[in-house]
mmCIF file of C-alpha atoms in Angstrom:
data_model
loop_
_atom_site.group_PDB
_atom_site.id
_atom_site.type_symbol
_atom_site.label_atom_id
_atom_site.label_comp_id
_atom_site.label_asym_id
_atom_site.label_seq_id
_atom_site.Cartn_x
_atom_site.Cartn_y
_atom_site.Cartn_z
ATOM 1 C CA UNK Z 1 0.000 0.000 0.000
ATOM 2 C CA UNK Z 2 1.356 3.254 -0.690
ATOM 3 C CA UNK Z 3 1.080 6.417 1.936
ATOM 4 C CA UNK Z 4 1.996 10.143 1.794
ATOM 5 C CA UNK Z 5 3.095 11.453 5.257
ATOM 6 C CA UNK Z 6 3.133 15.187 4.956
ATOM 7 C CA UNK Z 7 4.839 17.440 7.545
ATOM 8 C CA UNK Z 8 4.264 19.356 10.097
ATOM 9 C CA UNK Z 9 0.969 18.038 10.576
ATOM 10 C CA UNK Z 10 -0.026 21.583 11.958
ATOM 11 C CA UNK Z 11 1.675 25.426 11.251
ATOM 12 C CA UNK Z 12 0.500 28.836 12.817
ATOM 13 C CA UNK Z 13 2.567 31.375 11.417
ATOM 14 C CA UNK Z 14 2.799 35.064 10.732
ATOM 15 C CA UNK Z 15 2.365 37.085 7.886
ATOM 16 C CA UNK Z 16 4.890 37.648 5.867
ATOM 17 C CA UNK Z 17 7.423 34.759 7.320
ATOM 18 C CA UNK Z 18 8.415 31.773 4.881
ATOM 19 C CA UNK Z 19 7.477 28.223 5.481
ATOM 20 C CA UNK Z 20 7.812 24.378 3.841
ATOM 21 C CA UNK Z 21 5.998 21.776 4.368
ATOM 22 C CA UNK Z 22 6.649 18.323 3.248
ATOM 23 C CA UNK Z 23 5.335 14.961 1.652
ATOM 24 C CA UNK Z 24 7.142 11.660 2.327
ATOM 25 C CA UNK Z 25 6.892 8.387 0.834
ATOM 26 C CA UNK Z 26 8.795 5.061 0.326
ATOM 27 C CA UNK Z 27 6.856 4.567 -2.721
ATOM 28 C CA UNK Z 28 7.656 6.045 -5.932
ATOM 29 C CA UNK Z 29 5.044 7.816 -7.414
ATOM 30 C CA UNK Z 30 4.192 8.869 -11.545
ATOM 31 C CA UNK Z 31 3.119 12.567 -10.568
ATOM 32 C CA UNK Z 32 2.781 14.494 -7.312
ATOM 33 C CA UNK Z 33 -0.646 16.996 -7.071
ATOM 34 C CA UNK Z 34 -0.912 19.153 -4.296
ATOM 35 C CA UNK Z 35 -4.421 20.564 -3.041
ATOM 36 C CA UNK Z 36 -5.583 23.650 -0.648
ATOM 37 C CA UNK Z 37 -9.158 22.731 0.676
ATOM 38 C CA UNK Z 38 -10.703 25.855 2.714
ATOM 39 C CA UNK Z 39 -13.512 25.026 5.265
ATOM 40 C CA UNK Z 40 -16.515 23.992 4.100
ATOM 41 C CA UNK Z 41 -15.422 23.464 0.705
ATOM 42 C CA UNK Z 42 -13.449 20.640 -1.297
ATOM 43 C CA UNK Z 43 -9.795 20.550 -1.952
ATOM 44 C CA UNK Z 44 -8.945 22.999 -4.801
ATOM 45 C CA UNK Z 45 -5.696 21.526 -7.359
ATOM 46 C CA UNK Z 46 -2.661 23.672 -6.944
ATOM 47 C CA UNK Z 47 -0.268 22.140 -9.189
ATOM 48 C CA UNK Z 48 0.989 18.629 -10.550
ATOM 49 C CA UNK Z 49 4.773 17.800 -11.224
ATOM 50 C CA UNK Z 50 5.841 15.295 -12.693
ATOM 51 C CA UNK Z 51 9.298 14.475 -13.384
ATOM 52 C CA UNK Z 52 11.868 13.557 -10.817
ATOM 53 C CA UNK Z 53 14.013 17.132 -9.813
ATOM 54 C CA UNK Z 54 11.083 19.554 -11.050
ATOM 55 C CA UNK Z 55 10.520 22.405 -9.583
ATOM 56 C CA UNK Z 56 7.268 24.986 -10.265
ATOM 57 C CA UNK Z 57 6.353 28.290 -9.300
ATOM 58 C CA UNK Z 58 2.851 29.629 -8.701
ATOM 59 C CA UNK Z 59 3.335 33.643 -7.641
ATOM 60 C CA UNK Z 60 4.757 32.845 -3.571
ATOM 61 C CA UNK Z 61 4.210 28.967 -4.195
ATOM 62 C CA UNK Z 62 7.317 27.152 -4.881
ATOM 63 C CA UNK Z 63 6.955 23.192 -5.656
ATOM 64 C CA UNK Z 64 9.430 20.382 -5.914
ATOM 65 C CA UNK Z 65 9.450 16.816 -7.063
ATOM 66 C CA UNK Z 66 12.236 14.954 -5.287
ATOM 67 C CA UNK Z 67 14.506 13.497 -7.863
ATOM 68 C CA UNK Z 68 13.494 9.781 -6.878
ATOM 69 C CA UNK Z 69 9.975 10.983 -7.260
ATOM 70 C CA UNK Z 70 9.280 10.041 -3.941
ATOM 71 C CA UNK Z 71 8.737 12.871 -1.720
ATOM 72 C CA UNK Z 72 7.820 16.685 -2.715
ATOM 73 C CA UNK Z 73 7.901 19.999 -0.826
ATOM 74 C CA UNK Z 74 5.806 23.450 -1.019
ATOM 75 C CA UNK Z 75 7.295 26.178 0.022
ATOM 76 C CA UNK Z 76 5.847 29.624 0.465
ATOM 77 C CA UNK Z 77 7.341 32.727 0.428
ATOM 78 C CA UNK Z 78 6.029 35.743 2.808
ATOM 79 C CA UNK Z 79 2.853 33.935 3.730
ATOM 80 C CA UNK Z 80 -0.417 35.825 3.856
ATOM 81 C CA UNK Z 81 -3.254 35.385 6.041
ATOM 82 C CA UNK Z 82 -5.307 33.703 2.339
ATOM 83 C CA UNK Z 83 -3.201 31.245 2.594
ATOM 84 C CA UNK Z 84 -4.450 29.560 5.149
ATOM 85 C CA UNK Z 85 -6.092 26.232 4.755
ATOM 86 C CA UNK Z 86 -5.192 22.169 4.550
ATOM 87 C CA UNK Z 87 -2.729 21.224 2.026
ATOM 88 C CA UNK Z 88 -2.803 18.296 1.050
ATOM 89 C CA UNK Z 89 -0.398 16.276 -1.694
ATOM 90 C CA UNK Z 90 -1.542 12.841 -3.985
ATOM 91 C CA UNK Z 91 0.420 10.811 -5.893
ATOM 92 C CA UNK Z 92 -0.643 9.530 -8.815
ATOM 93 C CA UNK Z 93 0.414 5.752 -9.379
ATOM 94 C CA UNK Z 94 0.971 3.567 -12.617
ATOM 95 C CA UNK Z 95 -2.001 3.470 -15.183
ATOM 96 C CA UNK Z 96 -2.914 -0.093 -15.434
ATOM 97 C CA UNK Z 97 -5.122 -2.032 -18.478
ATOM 98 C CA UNK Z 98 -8.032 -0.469 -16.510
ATOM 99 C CA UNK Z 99 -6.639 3.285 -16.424
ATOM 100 C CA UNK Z 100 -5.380 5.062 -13.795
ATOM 101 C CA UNK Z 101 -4.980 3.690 -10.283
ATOM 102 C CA UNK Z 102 -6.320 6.183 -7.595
ATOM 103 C CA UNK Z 103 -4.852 9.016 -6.382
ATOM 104 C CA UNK Z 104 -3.087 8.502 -2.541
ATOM 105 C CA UNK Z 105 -3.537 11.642 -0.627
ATOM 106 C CA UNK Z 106 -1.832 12.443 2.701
ATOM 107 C CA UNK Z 107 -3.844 13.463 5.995
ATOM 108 C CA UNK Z 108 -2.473 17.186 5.050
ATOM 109 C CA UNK Z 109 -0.833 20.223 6.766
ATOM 110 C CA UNK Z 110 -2.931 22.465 8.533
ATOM 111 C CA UNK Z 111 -2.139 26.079 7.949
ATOM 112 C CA UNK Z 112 -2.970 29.481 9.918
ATOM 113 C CA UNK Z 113 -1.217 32.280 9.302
ATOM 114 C CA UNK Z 114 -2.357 34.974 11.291
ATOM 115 C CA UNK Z 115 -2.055 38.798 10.246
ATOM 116 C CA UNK X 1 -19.290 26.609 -16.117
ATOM 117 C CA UNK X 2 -20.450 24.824 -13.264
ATOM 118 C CA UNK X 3 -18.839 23.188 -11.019
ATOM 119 C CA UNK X 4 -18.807 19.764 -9.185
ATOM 120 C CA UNK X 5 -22.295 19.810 -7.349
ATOM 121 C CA UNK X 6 -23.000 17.595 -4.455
ATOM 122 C CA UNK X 7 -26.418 17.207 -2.202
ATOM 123 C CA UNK X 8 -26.922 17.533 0.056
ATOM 124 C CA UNK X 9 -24.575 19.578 1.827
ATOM 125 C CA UNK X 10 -25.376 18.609 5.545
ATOM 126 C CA UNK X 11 -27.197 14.985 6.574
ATOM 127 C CA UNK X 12 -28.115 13.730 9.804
ATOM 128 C CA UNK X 13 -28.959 10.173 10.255
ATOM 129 C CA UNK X 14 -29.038 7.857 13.212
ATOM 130 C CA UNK X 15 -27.093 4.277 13.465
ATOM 131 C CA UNK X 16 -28.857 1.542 11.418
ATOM 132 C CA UNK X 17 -30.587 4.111 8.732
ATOM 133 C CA UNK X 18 -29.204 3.722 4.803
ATOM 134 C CA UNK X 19 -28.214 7.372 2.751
ATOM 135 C CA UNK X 20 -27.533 7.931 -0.359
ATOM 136 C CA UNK X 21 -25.488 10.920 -1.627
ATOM 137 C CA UNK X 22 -25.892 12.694 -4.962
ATOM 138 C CA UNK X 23 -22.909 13.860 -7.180
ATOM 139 C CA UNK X 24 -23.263 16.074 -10.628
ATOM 140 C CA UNK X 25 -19.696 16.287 -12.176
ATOM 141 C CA UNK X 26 -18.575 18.949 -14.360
ATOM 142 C CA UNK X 27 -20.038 18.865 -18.206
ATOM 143 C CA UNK X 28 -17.883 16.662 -20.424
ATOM 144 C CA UNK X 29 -16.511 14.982 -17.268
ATOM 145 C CA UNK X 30 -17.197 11.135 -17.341
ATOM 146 C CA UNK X 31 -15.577 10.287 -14.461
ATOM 147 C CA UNK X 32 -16.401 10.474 -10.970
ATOM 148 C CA UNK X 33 -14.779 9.521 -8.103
ATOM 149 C CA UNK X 34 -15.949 9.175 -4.639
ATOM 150 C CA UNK X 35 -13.854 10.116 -1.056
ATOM 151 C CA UNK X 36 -14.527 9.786 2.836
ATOM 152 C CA UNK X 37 -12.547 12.241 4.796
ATOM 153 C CA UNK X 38 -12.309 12.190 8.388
ATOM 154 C CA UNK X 39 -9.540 14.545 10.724
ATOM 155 C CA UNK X 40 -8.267 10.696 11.584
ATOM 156 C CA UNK X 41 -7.457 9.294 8.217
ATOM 157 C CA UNK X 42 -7.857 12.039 6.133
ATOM 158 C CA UNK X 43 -9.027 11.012 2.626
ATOM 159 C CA UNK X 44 -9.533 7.655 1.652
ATOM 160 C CA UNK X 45 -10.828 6.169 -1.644
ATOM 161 C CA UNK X 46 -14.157 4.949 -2.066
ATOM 162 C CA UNK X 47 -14.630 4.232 -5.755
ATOM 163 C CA UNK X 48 -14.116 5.686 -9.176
ATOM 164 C CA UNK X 49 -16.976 4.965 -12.003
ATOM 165 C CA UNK X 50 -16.541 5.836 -15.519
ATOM 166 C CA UNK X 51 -18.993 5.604 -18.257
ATOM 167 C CA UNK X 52 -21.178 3.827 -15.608
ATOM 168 C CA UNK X 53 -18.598 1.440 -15.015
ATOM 169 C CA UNK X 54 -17.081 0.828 -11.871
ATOM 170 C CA UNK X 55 -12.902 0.788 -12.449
ATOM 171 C CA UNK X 56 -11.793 1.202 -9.158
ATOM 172 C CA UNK X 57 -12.941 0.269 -6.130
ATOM 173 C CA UNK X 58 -10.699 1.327 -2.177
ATOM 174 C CA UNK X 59 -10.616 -0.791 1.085
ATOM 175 C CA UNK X 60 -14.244 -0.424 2.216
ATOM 176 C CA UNK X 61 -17.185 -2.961 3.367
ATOM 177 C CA UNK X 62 -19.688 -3.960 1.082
ATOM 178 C CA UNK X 63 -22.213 -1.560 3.286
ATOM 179 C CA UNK X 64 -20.758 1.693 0.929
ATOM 180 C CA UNK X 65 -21.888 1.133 -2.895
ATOM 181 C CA UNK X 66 -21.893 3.752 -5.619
ATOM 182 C CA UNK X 67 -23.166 4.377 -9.050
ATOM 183 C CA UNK X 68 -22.892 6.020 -11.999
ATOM 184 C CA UNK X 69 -26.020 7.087 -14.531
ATOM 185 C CA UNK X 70 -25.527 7.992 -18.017
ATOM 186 C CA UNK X 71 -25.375 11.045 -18.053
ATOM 187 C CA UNK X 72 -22.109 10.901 -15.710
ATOM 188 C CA UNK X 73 -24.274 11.962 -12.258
ATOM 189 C CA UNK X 74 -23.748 9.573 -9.554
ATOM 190 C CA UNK X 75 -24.653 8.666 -6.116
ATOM 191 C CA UNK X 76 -23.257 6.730 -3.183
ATOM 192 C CA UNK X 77 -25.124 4.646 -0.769
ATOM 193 C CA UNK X 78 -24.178 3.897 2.934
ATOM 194 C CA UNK X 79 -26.381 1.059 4.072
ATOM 195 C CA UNK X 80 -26.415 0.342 8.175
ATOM 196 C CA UNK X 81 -24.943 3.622 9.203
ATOM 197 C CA UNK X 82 -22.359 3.147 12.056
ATOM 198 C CA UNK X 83 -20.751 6.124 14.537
ATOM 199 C CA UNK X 84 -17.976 5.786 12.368
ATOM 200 C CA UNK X 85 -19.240 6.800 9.112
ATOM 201 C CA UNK X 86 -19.106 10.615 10.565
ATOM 202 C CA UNK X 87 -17.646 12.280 7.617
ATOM 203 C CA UNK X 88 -17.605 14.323 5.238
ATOM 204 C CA UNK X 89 -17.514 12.485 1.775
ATOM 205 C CA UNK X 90 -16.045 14.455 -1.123
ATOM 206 C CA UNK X 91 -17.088 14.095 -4.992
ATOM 207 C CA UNK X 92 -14.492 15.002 -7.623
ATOM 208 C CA UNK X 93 -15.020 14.720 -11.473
ATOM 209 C CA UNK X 94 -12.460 14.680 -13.993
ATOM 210 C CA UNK X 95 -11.674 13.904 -17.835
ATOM 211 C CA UNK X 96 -9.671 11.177 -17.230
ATOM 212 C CA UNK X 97 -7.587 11.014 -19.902
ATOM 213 C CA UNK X 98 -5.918 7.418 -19.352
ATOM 214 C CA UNK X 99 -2.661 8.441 -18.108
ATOM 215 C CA UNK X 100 -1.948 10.022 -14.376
ATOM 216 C CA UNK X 101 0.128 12.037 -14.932
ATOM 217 C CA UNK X 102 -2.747 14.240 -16.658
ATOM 218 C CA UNK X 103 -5.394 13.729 -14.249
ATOM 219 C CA UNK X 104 -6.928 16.544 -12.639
ATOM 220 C CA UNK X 105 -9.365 16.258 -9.961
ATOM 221 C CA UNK X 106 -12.372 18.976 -9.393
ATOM 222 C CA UNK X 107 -13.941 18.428 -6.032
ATOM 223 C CA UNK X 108 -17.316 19.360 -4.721
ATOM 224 C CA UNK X 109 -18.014 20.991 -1.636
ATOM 225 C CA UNK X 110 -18.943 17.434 -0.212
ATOM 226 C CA UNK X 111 -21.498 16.350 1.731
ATOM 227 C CA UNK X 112 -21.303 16.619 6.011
ATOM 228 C CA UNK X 113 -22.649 13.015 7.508
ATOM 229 C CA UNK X 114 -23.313 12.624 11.031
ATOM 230 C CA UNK X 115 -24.519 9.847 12.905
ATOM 231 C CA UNK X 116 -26.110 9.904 15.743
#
């Protein structure tokens, strides 16, 4: 069975400091998503990477695909109080003769950032 | 265009009673998948139906069921409610294009299930 362990499981922050969080695996994984989910509402795609070493940027959102394409980090860059929420990462696993096997999310990170 | 629509959003029910959940994907998008997510275990994989076929299927009892109409809308079922179906169960539609590395998931707000 393949699991995602993300870290820290929760972050309170201020505005305007930097943070990374983290998502572990032994398994190796065919693409990495990561997800915000607000309350009330369902998680929201962020990005996906793909290949082992990649690294994308969306605005203060840094992502990274380890190179064994087993873990991933998100790093933010002078967090703001809307980015609070769950984030969550899912790896995608091998498409079989009957498509794609299902996503594995982690339990998520848990951040406040308080203003 | 509309998004991932799921009713209802809140559902009470007491231990023993069945419920069944209603999911109306995206337009276009044939497949639907179905989540449980609970501040425990966070989200876990119910099952994924596509063109009103069932193609995967997660570690659940027989109790949760699912399926899928033709026109891509599809509902879950919870039959015997226990305490520990408390959760809130998640919807997400997609194109599914065949490979992984291009799937993208679009979830619904879910639906809120508490048993009393």
């Amino acid at each position: 069975t393949q699991l995602l362990e993300q870290s820290p499981q929760f972050l309170s922050i201020q505005e305007g400091e930097n943070l990374t969080v983290y998502c572990n695996s032994s398994s190796v994984f065919s693409s990495l998503q990561w997800y915000r989910q607000e309350p009330g509402e369902g998680p929201v795609l962020l990005v996906t990477v793909v290949t082992g070493g990649e690294v994308k940027k969306l605005k203060r959102l840094t992502f990274q695909f380890g190179d064994a394409r087993k873990d991933s980090s998100l790093h933010i860059t002078a967090a703001q109080p809307g980015d609070t929420g769950l984030y969550l990462c899912a790896g995608g696993g091998p498409t079989t003769y009957s498509g794609n096997t299902p996503l594995v999310f982690g339990k998520g990170t848990r951040l406040s950032v308080i203003a | 265009k509309a998004g991932v629509t799921q009713t209802p959003r809140y559902l009470i029910k007491t231990r023993g009673q069945q419920v069944t959940l209603s999911c109306s994907p995206i337009s276009g998008h044939r497949s639907v998948s179905w989540y449980q997510q609970t501040p425990g275990q966070g989200l876990q994989f119910l099952f994924e139906y596509f063109s009103e076929t069932q193609r995967n299927k997660g570690n659940f009892p027989g109790r949760f069921s699912g399926r899928q109409f033709s026109n891509s809308r599809s509902e879950m079922n919870v039959s015997t409610l226990e305490l520990g179906d408390s959760a809130l169960y998640l919807c997400a539609s997609s194109w599914r294009t065949g490979t992984a590395t291009n799937e993208k998931l679009f979830f619904g707000s879910g639906t809120q299930l508490s048993v009393l």
